[in-house]
PDB file of C-alpha atoms in Angstrom:
ATOM      1  CA  UNK A  19     105.633 126.406 105.937  1.00  0.00           C
ATOM      2  CA  UNK A  20     103.838 124.394 103.134  1.00  0.00           C
ATOM      3  CA  UNK A  21     105.841 126.364 100.351  1.00  0.00           C
ATOM      4  CA  UNK A  22     106.490 128.386  98.200  1.00  0.00           C
ATOM      5  CA  UNK A  23     108.497 130.222 100.555  1.00  0.00           C
ATOM      6  CA  UNK A  24     109.609 126.694 102.813  1.00  0.00           C
ATOM      7  CA  UNK A  25     112.602 128.258 104.667  1.00  0.00           C
ATOM      8  CA  UNK A  26     114.688 131.091 104.410  1.00  0.00           C
ATOM      9  CA  UNK A  27     117.359 128.635 102.903  1.00  0.00           C
ATOM     10  CA  UNK A  28     114.970 127.714 100.132  1.00  0.00           C
ATOM     11  CA  UNK A  29     114.315 131.898  99.591  1.00  0.00           C
ATOM     12  CA  UNK A  30     117.899 132.216  99.120  1.00  0.00           C
ATOM     13  CA  UNK A  31     118.887 129.371  96.789  1.00  0.00           C
ATOM     14  CA  UNK A  32     115.307 130.822  94.476  1.00  0.00           C
ATOM     15  CA  UNK A  33     117.147 134.399  94.319  1.00  0.00           C
ATOM     16  CA  UNK A  34     120.554 132.482  93.456  1.00  0.00           C
ATOM     17  CA  UNK A  35     118.451 130.750  90.607  1.00  0.00           C
ATOM     18  CA  UNK A  36     116.981 134.036  89.115  1.00  0.00           C
ATOM     19  CA  UNK A  37     121.090 135.245  89.054  1.00  0.00           C
ATOM     20  CA  UNK A  38     121.403 137.304  92.231  1.00  0.00           C
ATOM     21  CA  UNK A  39     125.504 137.066  93.435  1.00  0.00           C
ATOM     22  CA  UNK A  40     125.854 135.159  96.159  1.00  0.00           C
ATOM     23  CA  UNK A  41     126.940 138.094  97.973  1.00  0.00           C
ATOM     24  CA  UNK A  42     123.954 140.350  97.838  1.00  0.00           C
ATOM     25  CA  UNK A  43     121.709 136.780  98.899  1.00  0.00           C
ATOM     26  CA  UNK A  44     123.334 136.543 102.557  1.00  0.00           C
ATOM     27  CA  UNK A  45     123.253 140.832 102.666  1.00  0.00           C
ATOM     28  CA  UNK A  46     119.394 140.767 101.326  1.00  0.00           C
ATOM     29  CA  UNK A  47     119.192 138.335 104.557  1.00  0.00           C
ATOM     30  CA  UNK A  48     121.746 139.786 107.200  1.00  0.00           C
ATOM     31  CA  UNK A  49     122.682 143.349 106.773  1.00  0.00           C
ATOM     32  CA  UNK A  50     119.664 145.006 105.020  1.00  0.00           C
ATOM     33  CA  UNK A  51     116.756 143.716 107.537  1.00  0.00           C
ATOM     34  CA  UNK A  52     119.201 144.883 110.383  1.00  0.00           C
ATOM     35  CA  UNK A  53     119.115 148.249 108.821  1.00  0.00           C
ATOM     36  CA  UNK A  54     115.972 148.678 107.961  1.00  0.00           C
ATOM     37  CA  UNK A  55     114.806 147.554 111.188  1.00  0.00           C
ATOM     38  CA  UNK A  56     116.892 150.341 113.076  1.00  0.00           C
ATOM     39  CA  UNK A  57     119.875 147.630 114.698  1.00  0.00           C
ATOM     40  CA  UNK A  58     122.648 147.979 112.682  1.00  0.00           C
ATOM     41  CA  UNK A  59     124.261 148.718 115.154  1.00  0.00           C
ATOM     42  CA  UNK A  60     123.038 145.516 117.056  1.00  0.00           C
ATOM     43  CA  UNK A  61     122.379 142.617 114.189  1.00  0.00           C
ATOM     44  CA  UNK A  62     123.381 141.232 110.328  1.00  0.00           C
ATOM     45  CA  UNK A  63     127.181 141.476 110.454  1.00  0.00           C
ATOM     46  CA  UNK A  64     129.813 139.707 112.225  1.00  0.00           C
ATOM     47  CA  UNK A  65     131.254 142.734 113.940  1.00  0.00           C
ATOM     48  CA  UNK A  66     133.166 142.163 117.335  1.00  0.00           C
ATOM     49  CA  UNK A  67     130.813 143.660 120.324  1.00  0.00           C
ATOM     50  CA  UNK A  68     127.269 142.558 118.304  1.00  0.00           C
ATOM     51  CA  UNK A  69     125.293 139.728 118.842  1.00  0.00           C
ATOM     52  CA  UNK A  70     126.644 136.494 117.705  1.00  0.00           C
ATOM     53  CA  UNK A  71     123.710 134.250 115.345  1.00  0.00           C
ATOM     54  CA  UNK A  72     124.900 132.564 112.587  1.00  0.00           C
ATOM     55  CA  UNK A  73     124.092 130.122 110.390  1.00  0.00           C
ATOM     56  CA  UNK A  74     126.647 127.841 107.925  1.00  0.00           C
ATOM     57  CA  UNK A  75     124.996 127.055 104.808  1.00  0.00           C
ATOM     58  CA  UNK A  76     126.931 125.021 102.035  1.00  0.00           C
ATOM     59  CA  UNK A  77     126.062 125.225  98.150  1.00  0.00           C
ATOM     60  CA  UNK A  78     125.287 122.262  96.246  1.00  0.00           C
ATOM     61  CA  UNK A  79     124.546 121.496  93.038  1.00  0.00           C
ATOM     62  CA  UNK A  80     121.429 120.191  92.832  1.00  0.00           C
ATOM     63  CA  UNK A  81     118.838 119.156  90.364  1.00  0.00           C
ATOM     64  CA  UNK A  82     115.288 119.561  91.248  1.00  0.00           C
ATOM     65  CA  UNK A  83     112.093 121.332  90.177  1.00  0.00           C
ATOM     66  CA  UNK A  84     111.341 124.295  92.815  1.00  0.00           C
ATOM     67  CA  UNK A  85     107.736 126.311  92.088  1.00  0.00           C
ATOM     68  CA  UNK A  86     107.695 129.984  92.772  1.00  0.00           C
ATOM     69  CA  UNK A  87     104.280 131.509  93.845  1.00  0.00           C
ATOM     70  CA  UNK A  88     102.635 131.132  91.294  1.00  0.00           C
ATOM     71  CA  UNK A  89     102.409 127.493  91.207  1.00  0.00           C
ATOM     72  CA  UNK A  90     105.235 127.466  88.626  1.00  0.00           C
ATOM     73  CA  UNK A  91     108.056 124.980  88.317  1.00  0.00           C
ATOM     74  CA  UNK A  92     111.607 125.908  87.746  1.00  0.00           C
ATOM     75  CA  UNK A  93     114.068 123.051  87.769  1.00  0.00           C
ATOM     76  CA  UNK A  94     117.246 125.028  89.586  1.00  0.00           C
ATOM     77  CA  UNK A  95     120.379 124.031  90.334  1.00  0.00           C
ATOM     78  CA  UNK A  96     122.405 125.387  92.872  1.00  0.00           C
ATOM     79  CA  UNK A  97     120.834 125.854  96.375  1.00  0.00           C
ATOM     80  CA  UNK A  98     121.676 126.461 100.027  1.00  0.00           C
ATOM     81  CA  UNK A  99     121.716 123.799 102.638  1.00  0.00           C
ATOM     82  CA  UNK A 100     122.025 124.822 106.064  1.00  0.00           C
ATOM     83  CA  UNK A 101     124.658 122.708 108.100  1.00  0.00           C
ATOM     84  CA  UNK A 102     125.151 124.700 111.513  1.00  0.00           C
ATOM     85  CA  UNK A 103     123.870 127.095 113.461  1.00  0.00           C
ATOM     86  CA  UNK A 104     124.883 129.187 116.768  1.00  0.00           C
ATOM     87  CA  UNK A 105     121.817 131.228 118.376  1.00  0.00           C
ATOM     88  CA  UNK A 106     124.292 133.830 121.111  1.00  0.00           C
ATOM     89  CA  UNK A 107     127.195 131.874 121.548  1.00  0.00           C
ATOM     90  CA  UNK A 108     125.193 128.669 121.277  1.00  0.00           C
ATOM     91  CA  UNK A 109     125.453 126.093 118.582  1.00  0.00           C
ATOM     92  CA  UNK A 110     121.893 124.722 118.036  1.00  0.00           C
ATOM     93  CA  UNK A 111     120.828 121.342 116.689  1.00  0.00           C
ATOM     94  CA  UNK A 112     119.053 121.933 113.393  1.00  0.00           C
ATOM     95  CA  UNK A 113     116.684 119.210 110.967  1.00  0.00           C
ATOM     96  CA  UNK A 114     119.082 118.101 108.530  1.00  0.00           C
ATOM     97  CA  UNK A 115     116.429 116.130 106.240  1.00  0.00           C
ATOM     98  CA  UNK A 116     115.011 118.291 103.085  1.00  0.00           C
ATOM     99  CA  UNK A 117     111.468 118.566 102.716  1.00  0.00           C
ATOM    100  CA  UNK A 118     110.040 117.375  99.224  1.00  0.00           C
ATOM    101  CA  UNK A 119     110.200 120.234  96.808  1.00  0.00           C
ATOM    102  CA  UNK A 120     107.792 121.353  95.157  1.00  0.00           C
ATOM    103  CA  UNK A 121     104.950 120.380  98.357  1.00  0.00           C
ATOM    104  CA  UNK A 122     102.837 118.198  96.179  1.00  0.00           C
ATOM    105  CA  UNK A 123     100.045 117.485  98.136  1.00  0.00           C
ATOM    106  CA  UNK A 124      96.769 117.982  96.701  1.00  0.00           C
ATOM    107  CA  UNK A 125      94.941 120.029  99.198  1.00  0.00           C
ATOM    108  CA  UNK A 126      98.303 121.945  98.779  1.00  0.00           C
ATOM    109  CA  UNK A 127      98.708 122.832  94.441  1.00  0.00           C
ATOM    110  CA  UNK A 128      94.255 123.003  95.367  1.00  0.00           C
ATOM    111  CA  UNK A 129      95.010 125.859  97.667  1.00  0.00           C
ATOM    112  CA  UNK A 130      97.449 127.512  95.220  1.00  0.00           C
ATOM    113  CA  UNK A 131      95.165 126.775  91.621  1.00  0.00           C
ATOM    114  CA  UNK A 132      92.067 128.473  93.600  1.00  0.00           C
ATOM    115  CA  UNK A 133      94.366 131.748  94.857  1.00  0.00           C
ATOM    116  CA  UNK A 134      95.791 131.670  91.141  1.00  0.00           C
ATOM    117  CA  UNK A 135      91.774 131.982  90.207  1.00  0.00           C
ATOM    118  CA  UNK A 136      91.281 135.095  91.812  1.00  0.00           C
ATOM    119  CA  UNK A 137      94.553 136.918  90.783  1.00  0.00           C
ATOM    120  CA  UNK A 138      93.050 136.077  87.421  1.00  0.00           C
TER     121      UNK A 138
END
């Protein structure tokens, strides 16, 4: 995704920036969606007998600008970075190189400005 969502750790970092406690951020992307789709007995937590899809994240200090859905820049000081992933018990390689934040491509910025014009 070319932004501003990018990926789940980026969204989680934005929620942290907005003041959501880390516990609630984790819950919002694990057990809450599982409950919403009525799969809470199978996914969304690390319980015995459930599918073991796990992402290990590291909370790091940073000093970067990140755009919101209105292409407004917000300075964030903490972000969650993926360290390791397991899917059904098998370790999955991950890309450790972060995309540049914010997406500064001219095409993306023009598209977002067009969208904002329609919202006015």
